[in-house]
Amino acid sequence: MNLLVVKEEQLDASGEFEIHGERLSHLLHVLHAKTGDRIKTGLYGGKIGFSEILSIDRRSARLRLGILDKEPPLPSPVTLITALPRPQSMKKVLHFAVSVGIKKICFIGTERVEKSYWKSSDMVPDALEREIILGLEQGVDTVPPQLLLRPHLPSFLKNGELEEIVQTNSHCLIAHPDPSALECPRRL
């Protein structure tokens, strides 16, 4: 965690918030944080600054959000479109893509994508948001990506979304596991 990302609804009226679980463990065991320390913090979808640790123990840490005066980094011009991998792999792909600043990510259902992947507990909005926040914290960013979940490739192709993405990106690459299937890079 290179940045602690906090959502507006986590803040009380005085700008204080609590953290628990893995984030607390990181503060204690990796950063060796203690009361009075300043932690790099960003508001989800907003600016970056610091928060001060008011209290910390093995159960929770209470922090006060300070001044947020730094803009988040510029977004990557890359749009990632990929077939939906297994849920555990999807989390890794999503985490990596968010951490490098990709702001448009599309998971698509293709012939080889198991239908059960779409019903995984890792695909529910709360689980996806948790993974996005982890990626933002790793990449020192606060702006979440646009995440598109498209279970049917033919619909994705017919409704014009791919064409719109291609028109807004100057260089498109297609990666395919069978090198004879497509010439890569291939301009669409």
Coordinates of C-alpha atoms in Angstrom, one line a residue:
M1 CA 0.0 0.0 0.0
N2 CA 1.7 3.1 -1.3
L3 CA -1.4 5.3 -0.7
L4 CA -4.3 4.9 1.7
V5 CA -7.5 5.4 -0.3
V6 CA -10.5 6.7 1.7
K7 CA -14.1 7.0 0.5
E8 CA -16.1 10.1 1.5
E9 CA -18.7 7.9 3.4
Q10 CA -15.9 6.6 5.7
L11 CA -15.3 10.1 7.0
D12 CA -17.1 11.5 10.0
A13 CA -18.1 15.2 10.4
S14 CA -14.6 16.1 11.7
G15 CA -12.8 14.3 8.9
E16 CA -11.8 11.3 10.9
F17 CA -12.0 7.7 9.9
E18 CA -11.0 4.2 11.0
I19 CA -9.3 1.3 9.3
H20 CA -9.1 -2.4 10.1
G21 CA -8.0 -5.7 8.6
E22 CA -5.3 -5.9 6.0
R23 CA -4.8 -2.1 5.7
L24 CA -4.3 -1.9 9.5
S25 CA -1.9 -4.9 9.4
H26 CA 0.1 -3.1 6.7
L27 CA 0.3 0.1 8.8
L28 CA 1.5 -1.9 11.8
H29 CA 3.8 -4.5 10.3
V30 CA 5.1 -3.0 7.1
L31 CA 5.1 0.8 7.8
H32 CA 5.6 0.3 11.6
A33 CA 3.2 3.3 12.1
K34 CA 2.5 4.9 15.4
T35 CA 0.3 7.6 16.8
G36 CA 1.3 11.0 15.3
D37 CA 2.7 9.6 12.0
R38 CA 1.5 11.0 8.7
I39 CA 0.3 8.5 6.1
K40 CA 0.0 9.4 2.4
T41 CA -3.8 9.4 1.8
G42 CA -6.1 10.1 -1.1
L43 CA -9.9 10.6 -1.4
Y44 CA -11.5 8.1 -3.7
G45 CA -12.0 9.9 -7.0
G46 CA -10.3 13.0 -5.6
K47 CA -7.0 14.6 -4.5
I48 CA -4.0 13.2 -2.6
G49 CA -2.4 14.4 0.6
F50 CA -1.8 13.0 4.1
S51 CA -3.7 11.9 7.1
E52 CA -2.5 11.8 10.7
I53 CA -2.8 8.7 12.9
L54 CA -4.7 9.7 16.0
S55 CA -4.6 6.3 17.6
I56 CA -3.5 2.8 16.6
D57 CA -3.6 -0.7 18.2
R58 CA -4.1 -4.3 17.0
R59 CA -7.8 -3.8 16.4
S60 CA -8.1 -0.5 14.6
A61 CA -6.4 2.8 13.7
R62 CA -8.1 6.1 13.8
L63 CA -6.9 8.8 11.5
R64 CA -7.7 12.4 10.6
L65 CA -7.7 13.4 7.0
G66 CA -5.4 16.4 6.4
I67 CA -5.0 18.7 3.4
L68 CA -5.4 17.1 0.0
D69 CA -3.6 19.3 -2.4
K70 CA -2.1 17.0 -5.0
E71 CA -3.9 15.9 -8.2
P72 CA -4.0 12.2 -9.0
P73 CA -1.7 11.0 -11.8
L74 CA -2.7 11.4 -15.4
P75 CA -4.5 8.3 -16.8
S76 CA -2.9 5.8 -19.1
P77 CA -4.1 6.1 -22.7
V78 CA -4.5 2.3 -22.8
T79 CA -7.9 0.6 -22.9
L80 CA -7.7 -3.0 -21.8
I81 CA -10.2 -5.4 -23.4
T82 CA -9.8 -9.1 -22.5
A83 CA -11.8 -12.3 -22.2
L84 CA -12.9 -12.9 -18.6
P85 CA -10.2 -15.2 -17.0
R86 CA -10.8 -17.4 -14.0
P87 CA -11.9 -15.3 -11.0
Q88 CA -8.6 -15.5 -9.2
S89 CA -6.7 -14.5 -12.4
M90 CA -9.3 -11.7 -13.0
K91 CA -8.5 -10.2 -9.7
K92 CA -4.8 -10.1 -10.6
V93 CA -5.5 -8.6 -14.0
L94 CA -7.8 -6.0 -12.6
H95 CA -5.4 -5.1 -9.8
F96 CA -2.4 -4.8 -12.2
A97 CA -4.4 -2.7 -14.8
V98 CA -5.6 -0.3 -12.1
S99 CA -2.2 0.0 -10.5
V100 CA -0.6 1.1 -13.8
G101 CA -3.3 3.7 -14.4
I102 CA -5.5 2.1 -17.0
K103 CA -8.9 3.9 -16.8
K104 CA -11.0 1.7 -19.1
I105 CA -11.1 -2.0 -18.5
C106 CA -13.5 -4.4 -20.3
F107 CA -13.9 -8.1 -19.5
I108 CA -15.8 -10.0 -22.2
G109 CA -17.4 -13.4 -22.3
T110 CA -16.1 -15.4 -25.2
E111 CA -16.7 -19.0 -26.3
R112 CA -14.1 -20.3 -23.9
V113 CA -15.1 -18.3 -20.9
E114 CA -16.9 -20.5 -18.4
K115 CA -20.4 -19.1 -17.7
S116 CA -19.9 -19.8 -14.0
Y117 CA -17.1 -17.1 -13.9
W118 CA -19.7 -14.4 -14.2
K119 CA -21.5 -15.7 -11.1
S120 CA -18.4 -15.8 -8.9
S121 CA -18.4 -14.0 -5.6
D122 CA -15.4 -12.1 -7.0
M123 CA -17.6 -10.5 -9.7
V124 CA -20.0 -8.8 -7.3
P125 CA -19.7 -4.9 -7.2
D126 CA -18.3 -4.8 -3.6
A127 CA -15.6 -7.4 -4.4
L128 CA -14.6 -5.6 -7.7
E129 CA -14.5 -2.3 -5.8
R130 CA -12.2 -3.8 -3.2
E131 CA -9.8 -5.0 -5.9
I132 CA -9.9 -1.6 -7.6
I133 CA -9.1 0.2 -4.3
L134 CA -6.1 -2.2 -3.8
G135 CA -4.9 -1.3 -7.3
L136 CA -5.3 2.4 -6.7
E137 CA -3.4 2.2 -3.4
Q138 CA -0.6 0.3 -5.1
G139 CA -0.4 2.8 -8.0
V140 CA -0.8 5.9 -5.8
D141 CA -3.9 7.0 -7.6
T142 CA -7.5 7.8 -6.5
V143 CA -9.5 7.8 -9.7
P144 CA -11.2 4.4 -10.4
P145 CA -11.4 3.0 -13.9
Q146 CA -14.5 2.6 -15.9
L147 CA -15.1 -1.2 -15.7
L148 CA -17.2 -2.8 -18.4
L149 CA -18.5 -6.3 -18.0
R150 CA -19.8 -7.7 -21.2
P151 CA -20.8 -11.4 -21.0
H152 CA -21.5 -11.7 -24.8
L153 CA -18.8 -10.9 -27.4
P154 CA -21.3 -10.7 -30.3
S155 CA -23.3 -8.0 -28.5
F156 CA -20.1 -6.1 -27.7
L157 CA -19.1 -6.1 -31.3
K158 CA -22.6 -5.3 -32.7
N159 CA -23.4 -2.4 -30.4
G160 CA -20.4 -0.3 -31.6
E161 CA -18.5 -0.2 -28.3
L162 CA -15.3 -1.7 -29.9
E163 CA -15.5 0.7 -32.8
E164 CA -15.8 3.6 -30.3
I165 CA -12.8 2.4 -28.3
V166 CA -10.7 2.0 -31.5
Q167 CA -11.6 5.5 -32.7
T168 CA -10.5 7.1 -29.4
N169 CA -7.2 5.2 -29.3
S170 CA -4.5 5.8 -31.9
H171 CA -2.8 2.4 -31.7
C172 CA -4.6 -0.9 -31.2
L173 CA -3.0 -4.2 -30.6
I174 CA -4.7 -7.6 -30.6
A175 CA -3.0 -10.4 -28.7
H176 CA -4.2 -13.9 -29.6
P177 CA -2.7 -17.2 -28.2
D178 CA -2.6 -18.7 -31.7
P179 CA 0.0 -16.7 -33.7
S180 CA -1.4 -17.9 -37.0
A181 CA -4.9 -16.6 -36.1
L182 CA -4.1 -12.9 -36.3
E183 CA -1.2 -10.8 -37.3
C184 CA -0.1 -8.8 -34.2
P185 CA 0.0 -5.9 -34.1
R186 CA -3.0 -5.5 -36.4
R187 CA -4.7 -2.2 -37.0
L188 CA -8.5 -2.4 -36.8

